[in-house]
Amino acid sequence: MCAKCVEMGLMCFSKHSSPEEQEQKKKSDRIEKTISKSKQALRKEQKILLLGTGECGKSTFIKQMRIILGGGFPEDQYEYYTRVVHKNLLQAAASLAGAMRTLTIPYHDQSLSDDTLPLIEEFDENMEPYLLQPHQLSIIKRLWADPGVLDCYDRRREYQLLDSAKYFLDKIPLIEQSNYKVDVQDILRSRVRTTGIIEEVFQVDRINLKIIDVGGQRRERRKWIHSFEGVTSVIFLASLSEYDMFLQECRTKNRTEESLQLFKEIISYKFFRSSSVILFLNKTDQFEEKVCGGTHIASYLPGYTGPEFDVPRGRDFFRKLYIDAREDSYSEKGQAVPATPFFVHFTCATNTQIIKNIFDSIKATIFMEQLDHIGFT
């Protein structure tokens, strides 16, 4: 139909329609205009929510996005993370020294029993990071060289110790140098507990990608609800390597069971009915080290019936645990599992290339399906 005919038809409608019909058309036009604007806004911004229990790797994933999408870290961040590494060293030393007492493991160097007391007393998780004094670094270096402490490290599942403790303790000869400055891998492995809600925005193919990281400890989860509206995708991170560990907040609760329970609880929230879900089974490197080292999965999760040293069978077991938890979450509410995309990836959040490959996969699938959903592809 030519433009002139359309114009004449509209004039005819306006001339012969009732006032009610004319008002209804105005409302319809306003709705169409609002929908059009909403589609434009949706195309310009994608909102990804990172969820998971404490120390599952959410903050490390955010750091990787800064490297992959944001061009890395500014100079002042290198200075900040140098102080964070010193704090992580102090935390690791205080944890080890405290565990030596709790587990009644004797030092080979008996003077360490008294020398490490100030380290235990000084560390506070809420303290601002600062550079340690040379004499403090010297004590930590002696601590890590003590055979009794190495025995204590082998029993680390019995107490709380940073995943990166060995990484930084092995680097003490470098860290104690006055000109030490963190590198990118140090930043990725450093640990700063997330409190509250952190938002990062990146530009991806002319789309604003907003990634929201929330604290994973139990006391932080009550704040999550404020971030649930308008989520395009949910990335849930679960640590594969924590199957033999217990919560810091509850020493009798297995960490994997806590993660499964949380995943099952939130996955069927009404807020996420139209959101794609990506499950990251993280820390594959530490998982492989534990399984190959003889920490049998069945000793902590009786449902595992595979061989003791079989890493692939172990990975498949955890994958099925979370897939079953997702299905159970909906069935227990009498709901059908939604047709929205659900992906499972095995990840090592400290490996930039692995995260980049996975992100490229996410970008090529999840984002395009979201654009399809609103009619843009």
XYZ file of C-alpha atoms in Angstrom:
377
model
C 0.000 0.000 0.000
C 1.376 3.444 -0.944
C 2.085 6.078 1.674
C -0.679 8.284 0.344
C -3.244 5.491 0.734
C -2.089 4.834 4.305
C -2.393 8.534 5.101
C -5.884 8.700 3.590
C -6.877 5.592 5.596
C -5.697 7.193 8.829
C -7.597 10.392 8.016
C -10.687 8.321 7.307
C -10.326 6.453 10.592
C -9.924 9.722 12.456
C -12.931 11.231 10.712
C -15.377 8.347 11.174
C -14.217 6.750 14.448
C -15.896 7.463 17.753
C -14.169 9.527 20.495
C -13.694 6.285 22.467
C -11.967 4.631 19.507
C -9.765 7.688 18.964
C -8.756 7.652 22.657
C -8.035 3.928 22.492
C -5.795 4.480 19.466
C -3.866 7.183 21.330
C -3.325 4.773 24.228
C -2.202 2.075 21.787
C 0.262 4.475 20.168
C 1.675 5.422 23.576
C 2.107 1.738 24.494
C 3.878 1.019 21.206
C 6.187 3.951 21.818
C 6.967 2.727 25.343
C 7.685 -0.801 24.073
C 9.990 0.595 21.402
C 11.933 2.576 23.993
C 12.128 -0.454 26.274
C 13.550 -2.576 23.491
C 16.203 0.050 22.801
C 17.110 0.149 26.499
C 17.284 -3.655 26.675
C 19.585 -3.721 23.703
C 21.874 -1.169 25.285
C 22.229 -2.976 28.631
C 22.557 -6.581 29.709
C 22.538 -7.311 33.446
C 24.444 -10.328 34.763
C 24.179 -11.359 38.402
C 26.992 -13.352 40.033
C 25.794 -15.637 42.815
C 27.374 -18.329 44.948
C 28.623 -19.038 48.441
C 31.660 -17.340 49.956
C 35.071 -17.951 48.338
C 33.615 -19.617 45.234
C 35.454 -17.277 42.837
C 32.954 -14.517 42.000
C 35.370 -11.663 42.671
C 38.093 -13.416 40.662
C 35.687 -13.616 37.722
C 35.071 -9.865 38.008
C 38.846 -9.280 37.942
C 39.096 -11.398 34.797
C 36.427 -9.259 33.157
C 38.512 -6.186 33.959
C 41.433 -7.837 32.176
C 39.469 -9.185 29.202
C 37.017 -6.310 28.673
C 38.370 -3.372 30.638
C 42.009 -3.277 29.613
C 43.430 -4.397 32.950
C 44.109 -2.530 36.178
C 45.196 1.108 36.692
C 48.463 1.817 38.498
C 46.827 2.671 41.821
C 45.197 -0.769 41.840
C 48.605 -2.437 41.619
C 49.649 -0.473 44.702
C 46.443 -1.436 46.490
C 46.768 -5.133 45.672
C 50.377 -5.140 46.839
C 49.009 -4.245 50.270
C 46.277 -6.877 49.890
C 48.912 -9.547 49.237
C 50.659 -8.537 52.470
C 47.340 -8.822 54.302
C 46.725 -12.260 52.754
C 50.182 -13.342 53.933
C 49.390 -12.181 57.462
C 46.034 -13.957 57.334
C 47.622 -17.208 56.122
C 50.314 -17.033 58.808
C 47.778 -16.302 61.561
C 45.580 -19.209 60.388
C 48.498 -21.639 60.316
C 49.872 -20.490 63.676
C 46.403 -20.739 65.227
C 45.870 -24.212 63.775
C 49.245 -25.353 65.147
C 47.872 -24.626 68.603
C 44.389 -26.045 67.993
C 45.690 -29.258 66.439
C 48.558 -29.439 68.992
C 51.202 -29.868 66.315
C 54.678 -29.040 67.668
C 57.049 -26.646 65.901
C 60.504 -27.904 65.042
C 61.670 -24.353 65.780
C 60.202 -23.961 69.277
C 60.763 -20.169 69.277
C 58.020 -19.842 66.663
C 55.424 -20.648 69.321
C 56.029 -17.230 70.911
C 57.169 -15.356 67.803
C 53.929 -16.012 65.939
C 51.631 -14.820 68.726
C 51.752 -11.154 67.574
C 50.716 -12.279 64.076
C 47.639 -14.028 65.431
C 46.744 -11.050 67.618
C 47.300 -8.477 64.889
C 45.229 -9.989 62.092
C 41.660 -8.754 61.727
C 39.637 -9.646 58.632
C 38.088 -6.157 58.616
C 41.414 -4.338 58.823
C 42.583 -2.153 55.951
C 45.464 -3.785 54.055
C 48.937 -2.400 54.730
C 52.567 -3.346 54.045
C 54.075 -5.640 56.652
C 57.298 -4.763 58.422
C 60.493 -6.686 57.497
C 60.570 -8.436 60.883
C 56.985 -9.656 60.362
C 57.829 -11.039 56.930
C 60.890 -12.719 58.445
C 58.731 -14.514 61.035
C 56.281 -15.642 58.346
C 59.190 -16.923 56.236
C 60.501 -18.969 59.191
C 56.992 -20.213 59.900
C 56.514 -21.527 56.380
C 59.907 -23.265 56.437
C 59.089 -25.223 59.601
C 58.343 -28.950 58.944
C 55.646 -28.927 61.626
C 53.802 -26.154 59.786
C 53.972 -28.135 56.550
C 52.283 -31.024 58.376
C 49.671 -28.540 59.576
C 49.139 -27.322 56.005
C 48.424 -30.898 54.880
C 45.550 -30.940 57.398
C 44.076 -27.632 56.163
C 40.612 -29.089 55.635
C 40.311 -29.127 59.443
C 40.464 -25.334 59.711
C 39.960 -22.199 57.597
C 42.845 -21.289 55.274
C 42.930 -19.118 52.162
C 43.030 -21.050 48.880
C 45.969 -18.870 47.838
C 47.950 -19.342 51.061
C 50.586 -21.660 49.570
C 50.875 -19.519 46.429
C 51.806 -16.395 48.430
C 53.821 -18.174 51.128
C 55.983 -19.750 48.420
C 56.609 -16.233 47.054
C 57.883 -14.739 50.333
C 61.482 -14.413 49.051
C 60.125 -12.145 46.311
C 57.434 -10.387 48.369
C 59.885 -9.419 51.123
C 61.956 -7.413 48.634
C 61.484 -3.649 49.091
C 60.717 -3.159 45.393
C 58.119 -5.940 45.209
C 55.076 -5.118 43.123
C 52.198 -7.454 42.342
C 51.707 -8.936 38.895
C 48.366 -9.834 37.315
C 48.406 -13.401 38.641
C 49.008 -12.065 42.164
C 45.970 -9.824 41.778
C 43.821 -12.709 40.562
C 44.856 -14.892 43.494
C 44.552 -12.197 46.157
C 41.517 -12.314 48.396
C 39.357 -9.407 49.546
C 36.056 -10.390 51.122
C 33.115 -8.881 49.242
C 30.627 -7.017 51.395
C 27.511 -5.402 50.007
C 26.932 -5.128 46.260
C 29.577 -4.280 43.657
C 28.639 -3.273 40.108
C 30.979 -3.196 37.121
C 29.951 -1.959 33.660
C 31.794 -2.992 30.489
C 31.227 -2.199 26.811
C 30.678 -5.330 24.711
C 29.700 -4.939 21.052
C 28.024 -1.561 21.760
C 26.093 -3.086 24.663
C 26.565 -2.065 28.288
C 27.298 -5.241 30.186
C 26.532 -4.678 33.873
C 27.974 -7.391 36.117
C 26.845 -7.423 39.741
C 28.896 -9.190 42.412
C 27.363 -9.764 45.836
C 28.897 -11.108 49.040
C 28.518 -14.868 49.368
C 28.674 -15.339 53.124
C 25.370 -16.076 54.846
C 25.253 -12.680 56.528
C 25.537 -10.975 53.117
C 22.757 -12.862 51.331
C 19.873 -10.843 52.732
C 21.092 -7.977 50.512
C 20.780 -10.020 47.312
C 17.081 -9.376 46.751
C 17.816 -5.752 45.807
C 19.741 -6.953 42.719
C 17.251 -9.483 41.340
C 15.083 -7.214 39.186
C 15.736 -7.079 35.449
C 18.460 -9.733 35.377
C 19.368 -10.944 31.881
C 21.555 -13.833 33.023
C 22.552 -15.459 36.292
C 26.045 -16.874 36.705
C 26.206 -19.198 39.690
C 29.700 -20.162 40.797
C 30.373 -23.309 42.830
C 33.786 -24.448 43.997
C 34.505 -28.066 43.051
C 37.389 -28.266 45.507
C 35.429 -27.570 48.694
C 33.790 -30.998 49.005
C 35.976 -31.823 52.036
C 35.630 -28.414 53.719
C 33.212 -26.746 56.118
C 31.717 -23.271 56.351
C 33.506 -20.562 58.266
C 30.129 -19.535 59.715
C 29.110 -23.102 60.634
C 31.909 -25.598 61.232
C 29.586 -28.606 60.835
C 28.118 -27.653 57.429
C 29.823 -29.112 54.364
C 30.556 -26.364 51.840
C 29.391 -28.333 48.809
C 26.101 -29.146 50.515
C 25.680 -25.452 51.356
C 26.340 -24.465 47.749
C 23.854 -27.038 46.417
C 21.234 -25.889 48.898
C 21.698 -22.251 47.894
C 21.597 -23.086 44.176
C 18.416 -25.097 44.624
C 16.841 -22.302 46.677
C 17.429 -19.418 44.286
C 17.341 -21.046 40.851
C 13.530 -21.169 40.713
C 12.950 -17.622 41.990
C 10.268 -15.830 40.007
C 12.801 -13.095 39.185
C 14.807 -15.538 37.053
C 12.004 -17.233 35.110
C 13.074 -15.532 31.878
C 16.791 -15.307 32.691
C 19.408 -17.617 31.249
C 21.475 -19.457 33.856
C 25.163 -20.325 33.599
C 26.706 -22.633 36.189
C 30.463 -22.356 36.704
C 31.916 -25.400 38.457
C 35.053 -23.584 39.493
C 38.540 -24.344 40.863
C 39.130 -27.366 38.642
C 42.874 -27.120 39.312
C 42.468 -27.484 43.078
C 39.845 -30.196 42.573
C 42.231 -32.258 40.466
C 45.010 -31.798 43.036
C 42.762 -33.054 45.850
C 41.323 -36.031 43.969
C 44.697 -37.160 42.650
C 46.170 -36.647 46.123
C 43.794 -39.205 47.618
C 41.054 -37.022 49.132
C 38.225 -39.370 48.202
C 34.949 -37.652 47.295
C 32.935 -40.531 48.780
C 34.408 -39.844 52.209
C 32.499 -36.545 52.312
C 29.667 -37.038 49.810
C 28.419 -40.647 50.124
C 26.403 -40.359 46.912
C 29.607 -40.629 44.901
C 30.231 -44.228 43.805
C 33.039 -43.707 41.326
C 36.724 -44.642 41.653
C 38.849 -42.774 44.177
C 41.365 -41.097 41.836
C 39.106 -40.548 38.805
C 38.941 -36.781 38.078
C 36.584 -36.989 35.032
C 34.113 -39.209 36.944
C 34.293 -36.808 39.870
C 33.550 -33.816 37.643
C 30.583 -35.620 36.064
C 29.281 -36.426 39.552
C 29.241 -32.753 40.570
C 27.695 -31.701 37.270
C 24.818 -34.141 37.806
C 24.377 -32.970 41.423
C 23.616 -29.426 40.260
C 21.495 -30.441 37.273
C 19.374 -32.627 39.567
C 19.160 -29.809 42.131
C 17.798 -27.470 39.440
C 15.122 -29.954 38.378
C 14.194 -30.713 41.998
C 13.877 -26.999 42.759
C 11.072 -26.613 40.206
C 9.383 -29.970 40.769
C 9.085 -29.362 44.519
C 7.186 -26.164 43.709
C 4.993 -27.955 41.192
C 6.545 -25.977 38.330
C 7.909 -27.056 34.974
C 11.590 -26.436 34.303
C 11.691 -23.328 32.069
C 12.957 -23.483 28.495
C 15.405 -20.646 29.111
C 19.060 -21.517 28.406
C 21.008 -23.412 31.076
C 24.733 -24.023 30.612
C 27.366 -25.763 32.739
C 31.062 -24.894 32.419
C 34.075 -26.273 34.270
C 36.292 -23.324 35.086
C 39.500 -22.183 36.699
C 38.814 -18.531 37.483
C 42.513 -17.679 37.836
C 43.189 -18.803 34.234
C 42.512 -15.851 31.943
C 42.442 -17.855 28.703
C 39.880 -20.337 30.043
C 37.617 -17.512 31.250
C 38.003 -15.656 27.946
C 37.003 -18.754 25.959
C 33.971 -19.326 28.177
C 32.960 -15.672 28.014
C 33.157 -15.733 24.207
C 30.842 -18.740 24.278
C 28.425 -16.939 26.578
C 28.485 -13.833 24.423
C 27.775 -15.804 21.263
C 24.819 -17.667 22.747
C 23.200 -16.048 25.765
C 23.343 -12.469 24.538
C 22.052 -13.345 21.085
C 19.160 -15.344 22.534
C 18.229 -12.400 24.709
C 18.193 -10.151 21.652
C 16.081 -12.739 19.833
C 13.658 -12.684 22.753
C 13.038 -8.956 22.333
C 12.995 -9.089 18.545
C 16.339 -7.577 17.579
C 17.943 -10.366 15.574
